[in-house]
Coordinates of C-alpha atoms in Angstrom, one line a residue:
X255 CA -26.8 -1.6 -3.7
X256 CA -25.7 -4.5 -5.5
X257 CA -23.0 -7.2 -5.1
X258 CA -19.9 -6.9 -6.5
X259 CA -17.1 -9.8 -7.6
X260 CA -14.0 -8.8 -6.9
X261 CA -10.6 -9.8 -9.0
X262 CA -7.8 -11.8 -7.7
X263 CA -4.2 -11.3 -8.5
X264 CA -1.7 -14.0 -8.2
X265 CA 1.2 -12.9 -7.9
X266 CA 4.3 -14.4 -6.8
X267 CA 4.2 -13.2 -3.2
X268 CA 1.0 -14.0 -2.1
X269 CA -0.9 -15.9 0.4
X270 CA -1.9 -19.3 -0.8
X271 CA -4.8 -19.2 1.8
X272 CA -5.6 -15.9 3.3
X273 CA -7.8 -14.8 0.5
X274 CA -9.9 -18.4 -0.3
X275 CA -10.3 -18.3 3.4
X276 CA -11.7 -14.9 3.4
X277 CA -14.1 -15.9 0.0
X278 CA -14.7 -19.6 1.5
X279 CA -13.3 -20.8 -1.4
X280 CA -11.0 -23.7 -1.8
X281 CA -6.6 -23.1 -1.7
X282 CA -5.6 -24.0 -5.6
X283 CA -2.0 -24.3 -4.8
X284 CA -1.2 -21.0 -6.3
X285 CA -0.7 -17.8 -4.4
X286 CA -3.8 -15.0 -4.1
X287 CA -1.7 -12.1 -3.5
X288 CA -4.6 -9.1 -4.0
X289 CA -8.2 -9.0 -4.2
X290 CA -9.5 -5.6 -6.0
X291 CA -12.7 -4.5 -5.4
X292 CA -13.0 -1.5 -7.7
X293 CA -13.9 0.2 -11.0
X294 CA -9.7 0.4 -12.1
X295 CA -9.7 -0.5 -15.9
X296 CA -6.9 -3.2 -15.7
X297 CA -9.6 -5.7 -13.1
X298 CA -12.5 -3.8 -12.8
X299 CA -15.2 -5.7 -10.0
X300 CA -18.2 -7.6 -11.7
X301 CA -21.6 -6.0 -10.5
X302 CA -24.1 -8.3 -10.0
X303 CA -25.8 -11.6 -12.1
X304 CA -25.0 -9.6 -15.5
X305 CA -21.0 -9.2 -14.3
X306 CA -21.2 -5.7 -15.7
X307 CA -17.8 -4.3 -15.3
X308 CA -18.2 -1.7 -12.3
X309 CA -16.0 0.6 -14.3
X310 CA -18.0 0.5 -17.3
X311 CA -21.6 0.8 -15.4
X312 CA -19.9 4.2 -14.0
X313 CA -18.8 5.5 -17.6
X314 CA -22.3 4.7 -18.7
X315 CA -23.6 7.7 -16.2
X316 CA -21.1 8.9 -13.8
X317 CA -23.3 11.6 -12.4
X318 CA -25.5 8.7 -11.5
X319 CA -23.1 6.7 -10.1
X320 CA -20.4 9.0 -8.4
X321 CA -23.1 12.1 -7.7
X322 CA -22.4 15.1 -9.7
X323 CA -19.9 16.9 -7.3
X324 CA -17.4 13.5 -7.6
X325 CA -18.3 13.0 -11.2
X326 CA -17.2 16.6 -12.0
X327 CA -14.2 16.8 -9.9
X328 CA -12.8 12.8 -11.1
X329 CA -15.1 11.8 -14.0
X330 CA -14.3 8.2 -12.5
X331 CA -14.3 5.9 -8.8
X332 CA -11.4 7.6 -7.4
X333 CA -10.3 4.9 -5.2
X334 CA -9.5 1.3 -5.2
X335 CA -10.5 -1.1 -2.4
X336 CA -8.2 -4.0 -1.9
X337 CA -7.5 -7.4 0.6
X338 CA -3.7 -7.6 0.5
X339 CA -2.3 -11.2 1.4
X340 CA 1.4 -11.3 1.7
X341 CA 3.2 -14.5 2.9
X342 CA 6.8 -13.1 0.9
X343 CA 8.0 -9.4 1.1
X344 CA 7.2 -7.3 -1.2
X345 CA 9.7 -4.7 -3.1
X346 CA 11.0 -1.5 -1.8
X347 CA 9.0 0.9 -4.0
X348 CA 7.4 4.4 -3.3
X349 CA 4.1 6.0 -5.3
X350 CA 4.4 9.0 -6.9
X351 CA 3.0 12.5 -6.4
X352 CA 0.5 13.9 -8.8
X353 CA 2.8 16.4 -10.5
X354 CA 5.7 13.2 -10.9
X355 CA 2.8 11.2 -12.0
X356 CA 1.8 13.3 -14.9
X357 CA 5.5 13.3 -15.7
X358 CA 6.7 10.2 -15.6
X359 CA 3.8 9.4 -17.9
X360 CA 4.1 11.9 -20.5
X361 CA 8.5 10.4 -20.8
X362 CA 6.9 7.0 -20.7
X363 CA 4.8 7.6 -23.5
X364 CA 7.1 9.7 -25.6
X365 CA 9.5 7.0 -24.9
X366 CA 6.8 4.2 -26.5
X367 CA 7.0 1.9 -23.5
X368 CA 3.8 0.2 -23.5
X369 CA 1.6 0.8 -20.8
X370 CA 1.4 -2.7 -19.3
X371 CA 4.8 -3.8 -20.4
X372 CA 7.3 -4.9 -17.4
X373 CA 9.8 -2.2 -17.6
X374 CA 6.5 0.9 -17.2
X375 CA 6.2 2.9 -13.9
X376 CA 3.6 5.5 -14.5
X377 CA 0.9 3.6 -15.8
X378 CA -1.2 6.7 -15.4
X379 CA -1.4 10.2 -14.6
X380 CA -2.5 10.0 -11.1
X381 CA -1.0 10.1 -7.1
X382 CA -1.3 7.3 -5.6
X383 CA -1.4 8.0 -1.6
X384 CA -2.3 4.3 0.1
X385 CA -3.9 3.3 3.6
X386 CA -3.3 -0.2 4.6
X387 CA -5.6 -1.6 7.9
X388 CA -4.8 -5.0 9.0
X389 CA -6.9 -8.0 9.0
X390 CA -3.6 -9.9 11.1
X391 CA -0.6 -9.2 12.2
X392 CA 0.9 -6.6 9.7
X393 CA 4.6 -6.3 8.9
X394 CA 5.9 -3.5 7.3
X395 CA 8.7 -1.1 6.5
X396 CA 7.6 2.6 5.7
X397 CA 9.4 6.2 5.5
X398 CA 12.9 6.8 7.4
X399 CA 13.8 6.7 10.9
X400 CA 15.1 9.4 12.8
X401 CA 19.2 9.4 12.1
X402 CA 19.7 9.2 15.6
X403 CA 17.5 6.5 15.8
X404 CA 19.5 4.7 13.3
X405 CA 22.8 5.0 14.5
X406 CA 21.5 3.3 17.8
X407 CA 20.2 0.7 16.1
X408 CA 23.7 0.6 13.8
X409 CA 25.6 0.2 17.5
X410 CA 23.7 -3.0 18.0
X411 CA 25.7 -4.5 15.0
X412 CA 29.4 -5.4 15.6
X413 CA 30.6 -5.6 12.4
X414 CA 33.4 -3.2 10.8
X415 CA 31.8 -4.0 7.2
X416 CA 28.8 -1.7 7.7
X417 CA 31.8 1.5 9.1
X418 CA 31.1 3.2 5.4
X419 CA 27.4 3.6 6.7
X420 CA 28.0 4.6 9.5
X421 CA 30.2 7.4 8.5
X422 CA 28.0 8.8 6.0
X423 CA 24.8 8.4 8.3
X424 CA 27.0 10.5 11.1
X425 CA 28.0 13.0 8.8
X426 CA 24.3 13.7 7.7
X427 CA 23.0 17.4 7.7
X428 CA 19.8 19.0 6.9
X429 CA 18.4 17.4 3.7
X430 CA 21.2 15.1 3.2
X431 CA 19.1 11.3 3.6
X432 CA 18.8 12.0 0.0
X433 CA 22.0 11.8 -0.7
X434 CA 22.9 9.1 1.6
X435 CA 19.7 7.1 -0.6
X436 CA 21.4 7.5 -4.0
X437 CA 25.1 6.5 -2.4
X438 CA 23.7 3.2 -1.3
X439 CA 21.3 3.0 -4.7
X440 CA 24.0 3.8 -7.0
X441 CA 26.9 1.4 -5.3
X442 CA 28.7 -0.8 -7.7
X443 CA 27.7 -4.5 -8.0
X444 CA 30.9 -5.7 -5.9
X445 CA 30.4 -2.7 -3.6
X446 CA 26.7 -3.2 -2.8
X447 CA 27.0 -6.8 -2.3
X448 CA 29.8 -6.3 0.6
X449 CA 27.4 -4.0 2.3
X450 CA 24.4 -5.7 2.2
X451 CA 26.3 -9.1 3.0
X452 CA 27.4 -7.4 5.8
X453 CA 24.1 -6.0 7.5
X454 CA 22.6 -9.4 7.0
X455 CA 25.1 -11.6 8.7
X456 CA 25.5 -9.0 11.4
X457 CA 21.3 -8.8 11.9
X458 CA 21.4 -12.4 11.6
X459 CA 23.9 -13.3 14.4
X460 CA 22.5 -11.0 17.3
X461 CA 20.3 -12.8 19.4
X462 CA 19.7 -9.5 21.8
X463 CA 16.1 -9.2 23.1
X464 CA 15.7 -5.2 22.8
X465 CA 13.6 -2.6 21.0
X466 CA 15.6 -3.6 17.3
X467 CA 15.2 -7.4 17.2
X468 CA 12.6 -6.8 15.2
X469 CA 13.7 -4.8 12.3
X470 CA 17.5 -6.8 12.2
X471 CA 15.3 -9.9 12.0
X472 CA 13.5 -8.2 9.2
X473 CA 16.9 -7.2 7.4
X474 CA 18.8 -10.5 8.3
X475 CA 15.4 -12.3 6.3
X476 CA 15.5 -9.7 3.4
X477 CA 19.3 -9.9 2.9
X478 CA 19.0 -14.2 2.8
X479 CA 16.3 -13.5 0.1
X480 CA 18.2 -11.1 -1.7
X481 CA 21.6 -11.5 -1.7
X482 CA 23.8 -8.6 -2.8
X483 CA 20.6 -6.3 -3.5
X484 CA 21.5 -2.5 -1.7
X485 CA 17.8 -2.5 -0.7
X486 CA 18.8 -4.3 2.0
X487 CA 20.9 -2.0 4.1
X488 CA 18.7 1.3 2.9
X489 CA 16.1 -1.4 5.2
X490 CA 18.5 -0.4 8.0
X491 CA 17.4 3.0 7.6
X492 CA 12.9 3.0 7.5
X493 CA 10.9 2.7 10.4
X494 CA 9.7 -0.7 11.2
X495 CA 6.3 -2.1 12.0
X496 CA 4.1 -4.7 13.3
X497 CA 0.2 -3.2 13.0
X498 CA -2.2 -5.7 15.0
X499 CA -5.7 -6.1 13.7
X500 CA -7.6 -2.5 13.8
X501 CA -3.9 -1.0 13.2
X502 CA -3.5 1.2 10.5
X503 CA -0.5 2.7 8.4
X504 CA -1.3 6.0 5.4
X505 CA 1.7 5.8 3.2
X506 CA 1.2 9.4 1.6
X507 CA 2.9 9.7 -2.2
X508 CA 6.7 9.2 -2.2
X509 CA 7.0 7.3 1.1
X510 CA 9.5 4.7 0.7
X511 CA 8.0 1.4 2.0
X512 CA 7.9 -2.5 1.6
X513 CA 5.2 -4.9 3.4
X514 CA 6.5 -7.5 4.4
X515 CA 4.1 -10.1 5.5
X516 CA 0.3 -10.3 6.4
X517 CA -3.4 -9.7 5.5
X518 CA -4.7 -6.2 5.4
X519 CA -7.1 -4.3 3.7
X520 CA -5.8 -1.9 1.4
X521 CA -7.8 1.4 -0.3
X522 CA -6.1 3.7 -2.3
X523 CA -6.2 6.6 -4.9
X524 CA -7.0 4.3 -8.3
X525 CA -3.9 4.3 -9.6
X526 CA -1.4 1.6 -10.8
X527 CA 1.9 3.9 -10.5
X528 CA 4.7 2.3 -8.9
X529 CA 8.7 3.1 -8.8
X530 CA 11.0 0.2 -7.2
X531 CA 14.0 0.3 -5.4
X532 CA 15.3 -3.3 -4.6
X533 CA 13.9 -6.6 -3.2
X534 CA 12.5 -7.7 -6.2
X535 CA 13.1 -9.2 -9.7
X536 CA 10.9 -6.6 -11.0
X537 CA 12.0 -3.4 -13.2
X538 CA 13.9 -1.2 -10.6
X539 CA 14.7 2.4 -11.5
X540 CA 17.1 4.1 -9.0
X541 CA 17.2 7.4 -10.5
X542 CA 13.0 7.3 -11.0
X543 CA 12.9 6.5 -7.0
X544 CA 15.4 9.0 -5.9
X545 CA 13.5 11.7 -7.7
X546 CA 9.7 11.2 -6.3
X547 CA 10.7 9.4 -2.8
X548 CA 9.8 11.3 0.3
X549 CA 13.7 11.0 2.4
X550 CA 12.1 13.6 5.1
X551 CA 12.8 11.3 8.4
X552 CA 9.9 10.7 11.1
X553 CA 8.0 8.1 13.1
X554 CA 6.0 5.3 11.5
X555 CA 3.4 7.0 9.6
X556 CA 0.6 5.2 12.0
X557 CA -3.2 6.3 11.1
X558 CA -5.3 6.7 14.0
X559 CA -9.1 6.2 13.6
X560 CA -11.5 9.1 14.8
X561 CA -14.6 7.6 16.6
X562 CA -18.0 8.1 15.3
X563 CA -21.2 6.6 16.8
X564 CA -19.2 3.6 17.7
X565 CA -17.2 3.2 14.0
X566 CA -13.2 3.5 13.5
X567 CA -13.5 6.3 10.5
X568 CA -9.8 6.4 9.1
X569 CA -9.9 9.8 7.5
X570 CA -5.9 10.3 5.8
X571 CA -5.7 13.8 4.6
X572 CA -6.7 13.3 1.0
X573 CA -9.6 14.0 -1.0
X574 CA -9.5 10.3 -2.6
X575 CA -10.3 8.3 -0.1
X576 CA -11.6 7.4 3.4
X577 CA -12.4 4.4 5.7
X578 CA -14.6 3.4 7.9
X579 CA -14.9 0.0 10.0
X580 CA -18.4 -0.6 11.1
X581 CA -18.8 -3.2 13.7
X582 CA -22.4 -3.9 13.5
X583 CA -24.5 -4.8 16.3
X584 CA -28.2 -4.7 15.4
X585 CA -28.3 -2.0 13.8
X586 CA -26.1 0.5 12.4
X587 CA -26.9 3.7 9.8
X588 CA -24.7 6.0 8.0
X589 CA -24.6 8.6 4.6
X590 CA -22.2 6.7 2.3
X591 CA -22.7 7.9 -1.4
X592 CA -20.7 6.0 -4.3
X593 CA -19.3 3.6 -1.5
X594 CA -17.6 -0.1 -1.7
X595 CA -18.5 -2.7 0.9
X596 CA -16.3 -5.6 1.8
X597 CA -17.7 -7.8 4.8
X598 CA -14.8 -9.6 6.5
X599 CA -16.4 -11.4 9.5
X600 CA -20.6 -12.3 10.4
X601 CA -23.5 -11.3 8.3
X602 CA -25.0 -8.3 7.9
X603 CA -27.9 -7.1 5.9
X604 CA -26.8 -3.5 4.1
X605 CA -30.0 -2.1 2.4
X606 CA -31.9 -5.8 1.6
X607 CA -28.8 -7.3 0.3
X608 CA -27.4 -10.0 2.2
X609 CA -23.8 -9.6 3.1
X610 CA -21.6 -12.9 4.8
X611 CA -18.3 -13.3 5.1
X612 CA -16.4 -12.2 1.9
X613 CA -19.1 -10.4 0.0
X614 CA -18.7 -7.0 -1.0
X615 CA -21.3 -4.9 -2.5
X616 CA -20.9 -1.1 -4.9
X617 CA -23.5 1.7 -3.5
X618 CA -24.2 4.4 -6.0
X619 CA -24.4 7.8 -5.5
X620 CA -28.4 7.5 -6.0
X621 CA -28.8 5.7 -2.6
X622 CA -27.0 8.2 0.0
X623 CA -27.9 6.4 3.0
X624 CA -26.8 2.8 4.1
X625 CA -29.3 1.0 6.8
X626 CA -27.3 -2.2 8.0
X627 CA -28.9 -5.1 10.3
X628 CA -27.0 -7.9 11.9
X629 CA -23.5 -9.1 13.6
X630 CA -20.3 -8.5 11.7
X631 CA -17.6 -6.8 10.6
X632 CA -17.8 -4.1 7.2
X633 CA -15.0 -2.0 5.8
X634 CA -16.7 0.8 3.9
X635 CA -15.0 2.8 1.5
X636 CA -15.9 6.0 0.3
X637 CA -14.8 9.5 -1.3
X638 CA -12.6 11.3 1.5
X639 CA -13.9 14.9 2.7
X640 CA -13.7 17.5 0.3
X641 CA -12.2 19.9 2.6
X642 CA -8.5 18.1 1.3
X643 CA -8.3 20.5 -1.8
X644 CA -4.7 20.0 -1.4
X645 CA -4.8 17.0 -3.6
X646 CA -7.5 17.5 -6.0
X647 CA -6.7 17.1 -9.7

């Protein structure tokens, strides 16, 4: 066990607080937007006083680090454990499966777009299922609503300008979302801009207190932001969320989503592949998102914890990844394996190394079982349960 720096990304969107808070470090005026706490290549975490790169320590000897059976199956640290601080939206984007992954890598590289250039999607070859906890009130937009659902929600918005929507949405049939998707993605400029002008002034102006204030107040915020973008009114048509601390959302590969606001914690399969759809200045790829994007409608895609003496074990069905939230009291034990630590409230001692508020620590395969002492809050992450050989490489 050994404690870990993590790697800050400012971008654009991020909290200018949330994460210095966390770290106890001071604000610098520019926004800390993600904290990654991992071995991926592009910010790998600095282990200990030599700030070894995590991700070269495990090249060095993965068997030693990931345990054979994970060093076999990956040859790497599988997952990446993030703090996510979001005080702006962020795009409309989906992550893609593990057979559009090793795709859309093989046409970028033919194509000789580099790899960390602006306009690349599929960094690498690899799915990229997330599962997002919040540390505060989370807001978020994540797979498609019910049709039904939406043409209620469409009734509470007197405004003829949004009719060709609601025509298309009341035709709908079987698989057709998909198509309904790449009419509003592939609009003209003049077109798109009429539609989403209307959806925004129409959220904007109803002051109704019922079950969609919510979501128009999301749209009638994204459509101020982003004038003209189509994004906006295919916002009309995703489920929308507000998780509360403990709350969790698993956004499985191609589920269309965009979080809007709020600090969570964020592990995911370690990838970097992401296809955009609106709501940003960023590359956006219509055609690339129509192809991997999940348009199967349902509820929120909420993740509830199992219980296990006394922890919130978030278990998504993949073989990645898994979470658990250990609320120590005294003492707590538990097998972890190759594991990532983040402590995000108290202090709590995790096999003799001291872990406050903010620190977060890398446990190697060679010490399976985790003794913690104290009062505080841990997110562990580890490798997710075998069993899931639906997603193995």
């Amino acid at each position: 066990m050994e404690l870990i720096e993590g790697v800050v990304r400012h971008y654009d969107w991020g909290s200018l607080t949330a994460i210095p808070e966390l770290l106890g470090r001071p604000a610098t005026g520019e926004p800390w937007a993600e904290l990654w706490l991992g071995a991926h290549p592009a910010a790998p975490a600095k282990v200990g006083a030599r700030a070894e790169p995590l991700d070269r320590l495990i090249a060095a000897d993965p068997a030693a680090a990931l345990g054979s059976a994970v060093a076999s199956r990956y040859g790497r640290l599988p997952f990446l454990l993030k703090v996510l601080a979001a005080a702006e939206p962020l795009s409309l984007q989906a992550h893609p499966s593990a057979a559009h992954a090793e795709a859309g890598f093989e046409r970028e590289e033919a194509m000789g777009i580099p790899r960390d250039g602006p306009r690349r999607m599929f960094r690498d070859r690899s799915a990229k299922p997330e599962l997002v906890c919040a540390l505060s009130p989370f807001e978020a937009l994540c797979g498609f609503r019910d049709p039904r659902r939406t043409a209620a929600l469409l009734d509470t918005l007197d405004t003829p300008g949004l009719d060709p929507l609601r025509r298309r949405l009341g035709a709908l049939a079987g698989s057709q979302m998909r198509d309904l998707l790449e009419w509003l993605l592939g609009l003209d400029r003049s077109a798109a801009a009429e539609l989403a002008e209307s959806a925004t002034e129409a959220c904007g102006a109803s002051d109704a207190d019922d079950e969609w204030s919510g979501v128009r107040s999301a749209v009638a915020a994204l459509g101020t932001r982003h004038r003209g973008d189509a994004a906006v009114v295919v916002a009309l048509l995703l489920n929308h969320v507000v998780l509360a601390p403990g709350e969790a959302l698993f956004l499985d590969a191609g589920c269309l989503h965009a979080h809007l606001g709020g600090t969570a914690v964020e592990l995911m399969a370690g990838s970097d592949n992401v296809v955009r759809a609106g709501l940003t200045s960023k590359h956006v790829d219509a055609a690339a998102l129509i192809e991997i994007v999940d348009c199967a409608p349902g509820p929120a895609p909420i993740l509830h914890p199992e219980r296990v003496s006394g922890d919130a074990v978030f278990s998504p069905p993949v073989a990645e990844f898994c979470l658990r939230r250990l609320d120590v009291d005294g003492s707590s034990a538990l097998e972890a394996g190759p594991a990532v630590l983040l402590c995000i409230e108290g202090c709590v001692d995790a096999n003799g190394v001291t872990l406050d508020r903010g620190a977060a620590a890398w446990s190697g395969a060679g010490e399976p079982h985790m003794v913690m002492e104290g009062r505080g809050t841990v997110f562990c992450a580890t490798v997710g349960r075998p069993a899931s050989e639906d997603r193995l490489p």
